[in-house]
Amino acid sequence: MLSCGWLLALSLAALTGRTTGAVAYEQTERDCSLYPPYLPSTAVNTTLQLQELRERMLPLNISAYIIPGTDAHLSEYIAPRDARMAFMTGFTGSAGTAVVTQTKAALWTDSRYWVQAERQMDCNWELEKDVSIRNVAEWLISEVPSGSEIGFDPFLFSLKTQGDYGVNLESSNRSLKSIPVNLVDQVWKDRPSIPPDNLTLLPDRVIQRSWQMKVEQIRNQMRDNPYKPTALLLSALDETAWLFNLRGSDIPYNPFFYSYTLLTIDEIWLFLHTVRVTEELKVYLNASCEGPLCVQLKSYESILDHLKTYVAQPDIKVWIGTEYTNYALYEVITPADKLMTSSYSPVLTTKAVKDETEQRILREAHVRDAVAVIQLLMWLEKTVPKGKETELTAAEYVNMCRGKQKDSRGPSFETISASGPNAALAHYSPTEATSRRLTVDEMYLVDSGGQYLDGTTDITRTVHWGTPTALQKEAFTRVLMGNIEISRTIFPSGTRGVNMEMLGRRALWEVGLNYGHGTGHGVGNYFGVHEWPVGFQGNNIPFRAGMFTSIEPGYYKENDFGIRIEDVAVIIPVQTKYGQDYLTFDTVSLVPYDRKLIDTSLLSSEQLQWLNKYYKTIRRLLGPELDKQGLNEEKDWMFRNTEPFMASGSSASVCSSSLTLIVLPVALFHIV
């Protein structure tokens, strides 16, 4: 799945595809130039909430109020109760910032969501397409008078966000004003609560390392740090979930729960909603004792007061990861000599490297997940020519197939199921209003993933059931070449992903094609599908053995088609002729690529060799699982689609004889 931290550099036009509902076609986007303005049925009337918010701004003497699209933990995915931007604007995309003044309201979102925003917002709102904080600041300077204060909730701002606004406003005689009571919450009368069925926290019994072992591992890093921190503050939800091997369900698609942790050398404080605290949880966390491995359970809302009390003591130094600590917590750690910062906390950097057990079970999750994806592709191959299936039914089908797999806990994100021009919208997900009927005349892209007790998965395949155009075939092959080039690369340990990211683009660049999103992101063991800080971006940490990352180049032709090939790979040691401490990628996703879209005349001999060895791996690892599940038809489909490729010719021809299966030890997963 595409990481939401990257902006698509694609200008996306309105969808023009067929709808599947019984209602007549309507113009899908608003037109505010008309009088009265035209609003589609999907637009939300926001007049009342804007009026009430502006009334609450007046006594605070603020001329504008900033509403980010995140929560107090700076999460990518947020719970319905934290969807303040959506409540105020009607826009439900996962990325954006809203700003309200007494006379205007504007939303900034990136190009993935321009069409969606035009469909969901009424004419109270302007849509701004430059999402930089500099652009937001320039708009504020033009709309509010000199000397004005601009309000924000410090719990919803990262340190960097607050700093960037400050820099861009400082010379304009306009300033930020921290307002710790969220004004949208005061207006939002029916704001969702935490559902009662979300209150249960379950220990992760699959992971080998106990929470006590993890606590000591992190404490050793604190002891070894030359700056001698006395405490570590954990703010990201996956940090606390990982440290205590606990899983919840507060966040859609993510097994997290609202929490903070303050860890010292000899004490542990866990801040959570106390209604969750059962006797079983107290026993699990040693909450009824005193000592360095006894967890003191505190109310979620008390984190700020507790942190102030702790910082007031002498000889204190609190370590924070700046990427996920909100400004409200940061600003109470004073004076400055009581603060120690790094981009990521030691929990996030430690979690990024999976141990042997985590690697093994994450591989096993991908084997079962491949079964579900193959079931989808085989089913579509049969049914699409009949003209009855839609993007929405395909998304539902793959999630149903995953739900039948062992230890399934639902999808890891909203399935991207897109055909024709919808696939050119890289973050499109089908709805009743937009779902197109699948046909043999269009390309189809499905980006989906599952949550399992032993791992999180994410895979994208692009297929064509008819005859692809020359451009579609060449573009697909060049996207595949980029995927292979990264996957087969050997590199020194400690290399940053950003330094090899261009390998995924080179084959596209050679003919003037490109894609506007990131090339990969970390993946966890029953965690978030985008697990920081692993990946190919500039702010990701260097690669080390045991990290898992997606590899996902693509190409998108506006209003026509979209291509993405995404695999998850684990970084493993590799023997070289001369050097030591070298690494490479071992692909753990196990679904073949669409043969008819591959032009083998474009592939180098090394790329073709990699592809054939990958297909051997699929046969070796997936065949026994399909046998185990009694899926004979799916096994036949898999074998047909993993026949070896011949080097000659301009199409994906296959050898006349079948591959001989070679049974190798489980440890020999490496594809060179």
XYZ file of C-alpha atoms in Angstrom:
672
model
C 0.000 0.000 0.000
C 1.202 3.509 -0.740
C 2.554 5.364 2.238
C 0.386 8.385 3.013
C 3.499 10.359 3.886
C 4.248 10.726 0.154
C 2.426 13.096 -2.167
C 1.462 12.008 -5.635
C 2.874 14.359 -8.210
C 0.023 13.517 -10.543
C -2.731 15.922 -11.536
C -5.899 13.865 -11.198
C -9.102 14.675 -13.062
C -12.645 13.659 -12.189
C -13.612 10.036 -12.635
C -15.778 9.397 -15.670
C -16.468 5.702 -15.217
C -19.750 3.898 -14.946
C -21.487 3.522 -11.625
C -23.114 0.357 -10.414
C -26.037 1.767 -8.481
C -29.568 2.014 -9.780
C -29.656 5.816 -9.589
C -29.099 7.943 -12.669
C -25.656 9.418 -13.271
C -25.063 12.766 -11.599
C -22.240 15.246 -11.816
C -19.876 13.948 -9.172
C -18.051 17.191 -8.268
C -19.277 20.488 -6.858
C -19.452 23.616 -8.996
C -19.232 26.715 -6.811
C -19.134 29.056 -9.799
C -22.868 28.614 -10.379
C -25.646 30.465 -8.568
C -26.940 28.702 -6.679
C -23.876 26.441 -6.545
C -24.155 22.850 -7.698
C -23.455 20.269 -4.983
C -23.464 16.503 -5.590
C -25.316 14.252 -3.164
C -21.987 13.296 -1.576
C -21.282 16.872 -0.389
C -21.731 17.635 3.316
C -23.412 20.794 4.602
C -20.916 22.347 7.040
C -22.584 25.705 7.689
C -23.684 24.939 11.236
C -20.391 23.605 12.567
C -18.489 26.499 11.006
C -20.806 29.008 12.640
C -20.407 27.379 16.050
C -16.623 27.098 15.739
C -16.323 30.769 14.830
C -18.388 31.703 17.868
C -15.959 29.802 20.095
C -12.974 31.481 18.458
C -14.172 35.004 19.353
C -13.597 35.002 23.151
C -10.124 33.507 22.616
C -9.140 36.433 20.385
C -7.849 34.197 17.627
C -8.318 35.148 13.985
C -7.882 31.635 12.625
C -7.929 28.040 13.861
C -5.896 25.177 12.378
C -7.402 21.676 12.264
C -4.959 18.864 11.368
C -6.115 15.463 10.194
C -4.355 13.453 12.895
C -4.689 12.515 16.570
C -2.688 13.172 19.745
C -0.275 10.367 18.790
C 0.321 11.762 15.287
C -1.092 8.550 13.833
C -1.538 7.917 10.131
C -4.789 6.052 10.732
C -7.143 7.626 13.254
C -10.267 6.553 15.113
C -13.652 8.058 14.132
C -13.623 10.162 17.313
C -10.445 11.900 16.141
C -11.707 12.701 12.632
C -12.089 16.400 13.427
C -11.048 17.557 9.977
C -13.695 15.288 8.412
C -16.370 16.559 10.797
C -15.620 20.183 9.970
C -15.115 19.841 6.202
C -17.005 16.727 5.079
C -13.760 15.496 3.472
C -12.788 12.023 4.711
C -9.367 11.559 3.097
C -6.499 10.402 5.287
C -4.289 13.457 4.782
C -5.019 17.149 5.012
C -5.176 20.352 7.047
C -8.153 22.663 7.479
C -8.047 26.325 8.498
C -11.019 28.440 9.564
C -11.161 32.234 9.874
C -14.183 34.396 10.642
C -14.929 34.792 6.937
C -13.243 31.909 5.108
C -12.470 28.205 5.385
C -9.858 26.278 3.395
C -8.645 22.709 3.106
C -5.176 21.630 1.988
C -4.756 18.071 0.707
C -2.476 16.385 -1.786
C -3.288 15.236 -5.310
C -4.427 11.776 -4.231
C -7.544 13.405 -2.791
C -8.398 16.422 -4.948
C -11.265 14.654 -6.692
C -12.581 13.252 -3.418
C -12.484 16.678 -1.764
C -14.439 18.258 -4.634
C -17.081 15.581 -4.179
C -17.410 15.795 -0.408
C -17.042 19.496 0.468
C -19.697 22.172 0.113
C -18.955 25.683 -1.085
C -18.087 26.966 2.370
C -14.629 25.539 1.692
C -11.818 26.439 -0.651
C -9.582 23.613 -1.874
C -5.875 24.421 -1.813
C -3.477 22.126 -3.678
C -0.049 23.153 -2.384
C 0.117 21.242 0.900
C 3.315 22.792 2.237
C 3.152 24.587 5.580
C 4.697 27.542 3.814
C 1.634 27.757 1.560
C -0.741 27.489 4.523
C 1.184 30.246 6.279
C 1.074 32.485 3.205
C -2.700 31.995 3.009
C -3.020 32.900 6.695
C -0.911 36.025 6.217
C -3.168 37.112 3.357
C -6.408 36.410 5.257
C -5.842 37.557 8.854
C -4.702 41.044 9.930
C -1.276 41.918 11.242
C -0.927 41.285 14.960
C -3.333 38.333 14.845
C -3.007 35.116 16.789
C -3.709 31.766 15.129
C -5.043 29.036 17.385
C -4.037 25.372 17.357
C -4.371 22.286 19.553
C -0.806 21.434 20.692
C -1.758 17.757 21.068
C -2.307 17.594 17.290
C 0.941 19.287 16.235
C 4.281 17.581 15.919
C 7.379 19.485 16.987
C 8.316 19.977 13.344
C 4.852 21.222 12.392
C 4.845 23.800 15.175
C 8.368 24.882 14.287
C 7.618 25.209 10.571
C 4.556 27.364 11.213
C 6.569 29.505 13.583
C 9.353 30.064 11.043
C 6.942 30.941 8.252
C 4.907 33.349 10.388
C 7.618 34.988 12.486
C 8.373 37.912 10.167
C 4.694 38.647 9.444
C 3.635 39.907 12.907
C 1.301 36.943 13.213
C 1.815 34.170 15.754
C 0.559 30.792 16.914
C -1.464 30.450 20.095
C -1.534 27.090 21.868
C -5.079 26.160 22.980
C -5.017 22.802 24.797
C -8.827 22.413 24.802
C -9.821 21.386 21.300
C -12.467 23.738 19.874
C -13.813 21.218 17.377
C -14.548 18.799 20.224
C -16.641 21.517 21.867
C -18.678 21.937 18.688
C -18.924 18.216 17.906
C -21.926 17.330 20.052
C -22.241 13.704 18.909
C -18.521 12.986 18.800
C -18.046 9.199 18.892
C -16.822 7.601 22.093
C -14.563 4.582 22.326
C -16.882 1.638 21.547
C -17.335 -0.779 24.472
C -16.125 -3.699 22.383
C -12.811 -1.868 21.871
C -11.964 -1.893 25.549
C -10.362 -5.318 25.770
C -6.568 -5.493 25.543
C -5.061 -8.837 24.580
C -1.475 -9.996 25.099
C 0.338 -11.107 21.952
C 1.145 -14.765 22.684
C 2.915 -15.353 19.352
C 5.942 -13.128 19.943
C 8.863 -14.846 21.665
C 10.272 -11.886 23.598
C 8.307 -11.100 26.761
C 7.537 -7.503 27.636
C 9.978 -7.775 30.534
C 12.758 -8.704 28.090
C 11.880 -5.763 25.881
C 11.852 -3.331 28.799
C 15.336 -4.441 29.819
C 16.528 -4.202 26.212
C 15.378 -0.575 25.992
C 16.742 0.251 29.440
C 20.153 -1.033 28.354
C 20.063 1.429 25.465
C 19.219 4.193 27.924
C 22.141 3.184 30.155
C 24.536 3.045 27.211
C 23.498 6.416 25.830
C 26.259 8.994 26.512
C 23.666 11.664 27.366
C 22.330 9.490 30.216
C 18.572 9.935 29.917
C 16.672 9.151 33.106
C 13.367 8.478 31.309
C 11.982 7.601 27.910
C 8.607 9.008 26.829
C 6.686 6.895 24.300
C 3.893 8.648 22.403
C 3.286 6.662 19.202
C 0.631 4.001 19.726
C 2.713 1.219 18.226
C 5.548 1.958 20.666
C 3.533 1.037 23.750
C 1.787 -1.858 21.976
C 5.183 -3.322 21.019
C 6.830 -2.752 24.389
C 4.135 -4.591 26.352
C 3.112 -7.118 23.661
C -0.447 -5.795 23.872
C -3.008 -5.367 21.104
C -6.214 -3.338 21.056
C -8.753 -2.133 18.491
C -9.107 1.626 18.917
C -7.747 2.453 15.455
C -9.288 1.062 12.247
C -7.102 -1.587 10.597
C -4.458 -1.224 13.332
C -4.322 -3.289 16.568
C -3.492 -0.289 18.767
C -5.017 1.360 21.814
C -4.804 4.883 23.218
C -1.745 4.990 25.455
C 1.469 6.662 26.542
C 4.419 5.170 28.413
C 7.004 6.793 30.654
C 9.873 4.384 31.263
C 12.717 5.045 33.700
C 15.575 2.825 34.806
C 13.612 1.580 37.792
C 9.950 2.507 37.156
C 7.293 2.032 34.454
C 4.161 4.157 34.043
C 1.532 3.126 31.497
C -1.172 5.693 30.744
C -4.400 4.258 29.338
C -8.142 4.461 29.777
C -8.650 2.870 33.174
C -11.915 1.214 32.128
C -9.687 -1.264 30.291
C -7.874 -2.338 33.459
C -9.048 -5.847 34.294
C -7.653 -8.152 36.925
C -6.099 -10.230 34.153
C -4.323 -7.161 32.787
C -3.028 -6.266 36.249
C -1.592 -9.752 36.634
C -0.053 -9.700 33.145
C 1.657 -6.339 33.789
C 2.665 -7.016 37.408
C 0.588 -3.981 38.328
C 0.068 -4.914 41.976
C 3.686 -4.736 43.058
C 6.519 -2.249 43.315
C 9.774 -2.685 41.495
C 11.560 -2.090 38.177
C 9.388 -4.672 36.351
C 6.070 -3.641 37.885
C 3.874 -1.467 35.661
C 2.061 1.409 37.348
C -1.261 1.967 35.573
C -2.382 5.592 35.273
C -5.322 7.274 33.570
C -4.788 8.280 29.951
C -5.700 11.905 30.659
C -3.113 12.253 33.442
C -0.051 12.052 31.181
C 0.498 15.816 31.022
C 0.268 16.392 34.793
C 2.393 13.346 35.554
C 5.062 14.451 33.089
C 5.128 17.933 34.647
C 5.601 16.410 38.095
C 8.393 14.148 36.895
C 10.233 16.935 35.080
C 10.052 19.164 38.182
C 12.480 16.839 39.966
C 16.233 17.562 39.900
C 18.691 15.704 37.661
C 16.061 14.641 35.132
C 16.526 14.123 31.391
C 13.621 12.859 29.265
C 14.352 11.160 25.938
C 11.744 11.695 23.203
C 11.465 10.761 19.540
C 10.604 13.994 17.784
C 8.698 12.352 14.902
C 5.856 11.157 17.159
C 5.857 13.361 20.250
C 3.169 16.033 20.171
C 3.935 19.648 20.995
C 1.769 19.635 24.144
C 4.067 17.104 25.830
C 7.233 18.623 24.441
C 6.536 22.118 25.723
C 6.274 20.995 29.377
C 9.746 19.396 29.384
C 11.649 22.445 30.556
C 14.244 23.751 30.942
C 15.928 22.577 27.752
C 18.665 20.693 29.589
C 16.008 18.245 30.817
C 15.242 17.198 27.253
C 17.047 14.752 24.961
C 15.836 14.183 21.401
C 16.316 11.813 18.501
C 14.213 11.512 15.370
C 12.910 8.117 16.475
C 12.752 6.550 19.900
C 14.856 3.458 20.653
C 11.616 1.470 20.702
C 10.890 2.283 17.061
C 14.438 1.571 15.888
C 14.568 -1.669 17.898
C 11.138 -2.802 16.681
C 12.247 -2.254 13.094
C 14.658 -5.224 13.277
C 12.717 -8.480 13.610
C 14.217 -11.347 15.581
C 14.324 -14.896 14.203
C 10.865 -15.766 15.520
C 9.304 -12.570 14.154
C 10.916 -13.147 10.752
C 9.695 -16.729 10.590
C 6.101 -15.998 11.527
C 5.889 -12.944 9.277
C 7.006 -15.131 6.387
C 4.346 -17.684 7.330
C 1.655 -14.985 7.343
C 2.633 -14.017 3.794
C 2.287 -17.619 2.620
C -1.308 -17.787 3.838
C -2.021 -14.305 2.529
C -0.837 -15.319 -0.942
C -3.513 -18.023 -0.962
C -6.215 -15.369 -0.535
C -4.825 -13.140 -3.299
C -4.531 -16.069 -5.710
C -8.130 -17.010 -4.941
C -9.169 -13.462 -5.869
C -7.192 -13.376 -9.119
C -8.400 -16.805 -10.186
C -12.023 -15.896 -9.406
C -11.794 -12.631 -11.351
C -10.214 -14.397 -14.302
C -13.299 -16.633 -14.452
C -16.033 -14.101 -13.706
C -14.986 -10.777 -15.259
C -15.681 -11.954 -18.840
C -19.293 -12.517 -17.722
C -19.594 -8.773 -17.022
C -21.047 -8.901 -13.517
C -18.201 -8.087 -11.130
C -17.310 -4.619 -9.853
C -14.412 -3.000 -8.048
C -16.421 -3.179 -4.836
C -17.280 -6.867 -5.111
C -13.631 -7.656 -5.842
C -12.549 -5.819 -2.694
C -15.142 -7.688 -0.657
C -14.087 -11.016 -2.156
C -10.388 -10.718 -1.294
C -11.232 -9.696 2.273
C -13.566 -12.688 2.525
C -10.781 -14.983 1.308
C -8.379 -13.554 3.881
C -10.961 -14.000 6.607
C -10.886 -17.748 6.029
C -7.141 -17.993 6.612
C -5.653 -19.093 9.923
C -5.263 -16.341 12.549
C -6.882 -13.686 10.341
C -7.818 -10.444 12.094
C -9.244 -8.547 9.147
C -7.735 -6.246 6.494
C -4.698 -4.090 7.249
C -6.116 -1.112 5.323
C -9.024 -0.232 3.076
C -8.609 -2.253 -0.104
C -7.637 -0.308 -3.217
C -9.601 -2.043 -5.987
C -9.439 0.036 -9.150
C -10.003 -0.455 -12.861
C -9.317 1.753 -15.856
C -9.140 5.466 -14.976
C -9.886 4.780 -11.305
C -6.532 3.015 -11.057
C -4.829 6.256 -12.073
C -5.989 7.577 -8.684
C -3.302 5.835 -6.673
C -5.231 5.913 -3.370
C -8.683 5.235 -4.788
C -10.980 2.856 -2.901
C -14.355 1.884 -4.367
C -17.690 3.041 -3.017
C -21.252 2.366 -4.130
C -21.188 5.671 -6.005
C -17.869 5.236 -7.817
C -17.427 1.482 -8.254
C -16.865 0.558 -11.899
C -17.835 -2.699 -13.520
C -14.777 -4.790 -14.348
C -14.265 -5.623 -18.017
C -11.739 -7.461 -20.160
C -10.959 -4.165 -21.894
C -9.324 -2.411 -18.926
C -6.422 -2.930 -16.579
C -7.236 -3.695 -12.959
C -5.138 -2.860 -9.876
C -5.720 -4.394 -6.446
C -3.683 -3.224 -3.447
C -4.726 -5.075 -0.310
C -3.403 -6.517 2.916
C -4.319 -8.535 5.944
C -3.777 -8.517 9.676
C -2.851 -11.890 11.158
C -1.760 -12.770 14.671
C 1.707 -13.446 13.279
C 2.076 -10.639 10.781
C 0.801 -7.788 8.642
C 0.712 -8.087 4.858
C 0.517 -5.675 1.928
C 0.598 -6.648 -1.745
C -0.362 -5.057 -5.058
C -0.962 -6.790 -8.370
C -2.039 -5.280 -11.689
C -3.704 -7.486 -14.310
C -5.425 -7.334 -17.693
C -7.991 -9.945 -18.793
C -8.045 -8.885 -22.442
C -5.443 -7.501 -24.805
C -3.234 -4.774 -23.282
C -2.024 -1.885 -25.401
C 1.634 -1.555 -26.294
C 2.014 1.281 -23.776
C 0.345 -0.701 -21.002
C 2.592 -3.678 -21.627
C 5.768 -1.632 -21.796
C 4.873 0.438 -18.736
C 4.035 -2.689 -16.730
C 7.286 -4.363 -17.736
C 9.315 -1.313 -16.795
C 7.573 -1.120 -13.410
C 8.435 -4.795 -12.929
C 12.038 -4.089 -13.924
C 12.217 -1.461 -11.189
C 10.830 -3.901 -8.637
C 13.360 -6.549 -9.679
C 16.320 -4.159 -9.733
C 15.769 -3.151 -6.124
C 14.991 -6.723 -5.064
C 18.197 -8.179 -6.537
C 20.495 -5.415 -5.330
C 23.375 -6.304 -2.999
C 24.457 -3.433 -0.762
C 26.552 -2.739 2.363
C 24.792 -2.950 5.712
C 23.809 0.540 6.822
C 22.854 1.744 3.332
C 19.881 4.087 3.332
C 16.896 3.199 1.200
C 16.794 6.680 -0.295
C 20.214 5.983 -1.853
C 18.900 3.031 -3.885
C 15.347 4.250 -4.482
C 16.160 5.434 -7.986
C 16.734 1.807 -9.031
C 12.959 1.434 -8.928
C 12.555 4.346 -11.345
C 15.463 3.933 -13.768
C 13.679 1.727 -16.327
C 10.754 4.178 -16.348
C 12.992 7.239 -16.558
C 14.704 5.804 -19.634
C 11.494 6.334 -21.624
C 10.230 9.454 -19.841
C 7.849 7.810 -17.378
C 7.764 8.180 -13.594
C 5.580 7.854 -10.502
C 4.891 10.400 -7.805
C 4.781 8.321 -4.621
C 7.251 6.561 -2.375
C 8.912 3.295 -3.299
C 8.391 1.407 -0.057
C 7.671 1.351 3.670
C 8.202 -0.883 6.664
C 5.755 -3.644 7.606
C 5.195 -5.090 11.081
C 4.215 -8.219 12.983
C 0.485 -7.646 13.525
C 1.054 -3.885 13.623
C 0.593 -1.010 11.204
C 0.841 -1.665 7.491
C 3.110 1.407 7.303
C 5.672 0.787 10.012
C 8.164 3.566 10.486
C 11.078 4.193 10.350
C 11.919 1.623 7.617
C 11.656 2.436 3.931
C 13.109 4.343 1.011
C 12.431 7.928 2.108
C 14.974 10.478 3.208
C 13.904 10.323 6.860
C 14.060 6.530 7.094
C 16.825 4.782 9.040
C 19.618 2.747 7.364
C 18.802 -0.806 6.333
C 19.868 -3.666 8.579
C 19.340 -7.412 8.404
C 15.937 -8.422 9.780
C 13.998 -5.390 8.545
C 10.912 -5.845 6.354
C 9.991 -3.325 3.680
C 7.623 -3.077 0.758
C 8.998 -2.444 -2.734
C 6.348 -0.745 -4.883
C 7.167 1.196 -8.053
C 4.301 2.181 -10.321
C 3.049 4.241 -13.235
C -0.246 6.143 -13.634
C -1.688 7.520 -16.862
C -4.319 10.089 -16.015
C -7.896 9.133 -16.922
C -6.671 5.883 -18.474
C -4.979 3.290 -16.262
C -2.698 2.723 -13.292
C 0.036 0.172 -12.623
C 1.655 -0.760 -9.339
C 3.609 -3.856 -8.367
C 4.161 -4.203 -4.633
C 5.975 -6.941 -2.771
C 7.165 -7.189 0.813
C 10.771 -8.273 1.308
C 12.993 -9.022 4.287
C 16.584 -7.819 4.366
C 19.000 -10.715 4.772
C 22.806 -11.182 4.868
C 24.459 -12.280 1.621
C 27.878 -13.747 0.921
C 30.004 -11.776 -1.547
C 33.283 -12.708 -3.189
C 35.369 -10.210 -1.240
C 33.372 -8.003 1.133
C 31.750 -8.802 4.455
C 28.571 -7.419 6.030
C 26.592 -7.117 2.805
C 22.821 -7.426 2.485
C 20.099 -8.041 -0.072
C 16.313 -8.355 -0.247
C 14.397 -11.634 -0.021
C 10.846 -11.313 -1.365
C 8.245 -12.866 0.941
C 5.134 -11.972 -1.082
C 4.272 -15.049 -3.133
C 1.860 -14.132 -5.947
C 2.906 -14.322 -9.630
C 2.714 -11.297 -11.939
C 0.351 -11.141 -14.917
C 2.187 -12.960 -17.731
C 0.463 -11.208 -20.619
C 1.717 -7.832 -19.374
C 5.391 -8.838 -19.332
C 7.528 -8.101 -22.392
C 10.553 -10.330 -21.818
C 12.475 -8.617 -24.645
C 12.923 -5.640 -22.299
C 14.305 -7.719 -19.432
C 18.016 -8.259 -18.934
C 19.269 -11.814 -18.488
C 19.821 -11.064 -14.784
C 16.266 -9.786 -14.385
C 14.862 -12.816 -16.176
C 16.945 -15.120 -13.998
C 15.665 -13.386 -10.862
C 12.076 -13.726 -12.064
C 12.395 -17.445 -12.776
C 14.027 -18.092 -9.404
C 11.263 -16.118 -7.696
C 8.687 -18.296 -9.406
C 10.527 -21.402 -8.199
C 10.262 -19.987 -4.697
C 6.515 -19.420 -5.071
C 6.085 -23.033 -6.152
C 8.234 -24.389 -3.374
C 6.626 -22.424 -0.546
C 3.050 -22.008 -1.713
C 2.467 -25.447 -3.168
C 2.484 -27.249 0.211
C 0.118 -24.647 1.724
C -2.365 -25.055 -1.118
C -2.148 -28.837 -0.666
C -2.713 -28.425 3.052
C -5.860 -26.400 2.424
C -7.077 -28.778 -0.269
C -7.089 -26.057 -2.928
C -6.252 -28.117 -5.992
C -7.693 -25.702 -8.540
C -5.771 -22.800 -7.013
C -2.588 -24.893 -7.085
C -3.072 -25.634 -10.784
C -3.613 -21.908 -11.428
C -0.457 -21.063 -9.491
C 1.624 -23.614 -11.437
C 0.347 -22.358 -14.784
C 1.247 -18.798 -13.850
C 4.726 -19.628 -12.522
C 6.047 -21.459 -15.572
C 9.600 -20.292 -16.331
C 10.064 -17.536 -18.906
C 12.145 -17.929 -22.033
C 14.647 -15.222 -22.900
C 13.769 -15.013 -26.584
C 10.782 -13.284 -28.115
C 8.789 -10.206 -27.140
C 6.165 -11.848 -24.955
C 6.089 -13.882 -21.788
C 6.379 -17.256 -23.473
C 6.995 -20.335 -21.363
C 9.177 -23.361 -21.678
C 7.554 -26.471 -23.089
C 8.448 -28.575 -20.088
C 7.365 -27.993 -16.527
C 9.751 -26.961 -13.810
C 11.139 -29.690 -11.647
C 10.361 -28.867 -8.047
C 13.446 -28.763 -5.855
C 12.799 -29.006 -2.143
C 15.215 -26.721 -0.322
C 15.686 -26.033 3.383
C 13.305 -23.385 4.702
C 16.225 -21.084 5.510
C 17.258 -20.818 1.831
C 14.755 -18.151 0.828
C 17.302 -15.847 -0.797
C 16.732 -14.946 -4.427
C 19.770 -13.524 -6.216
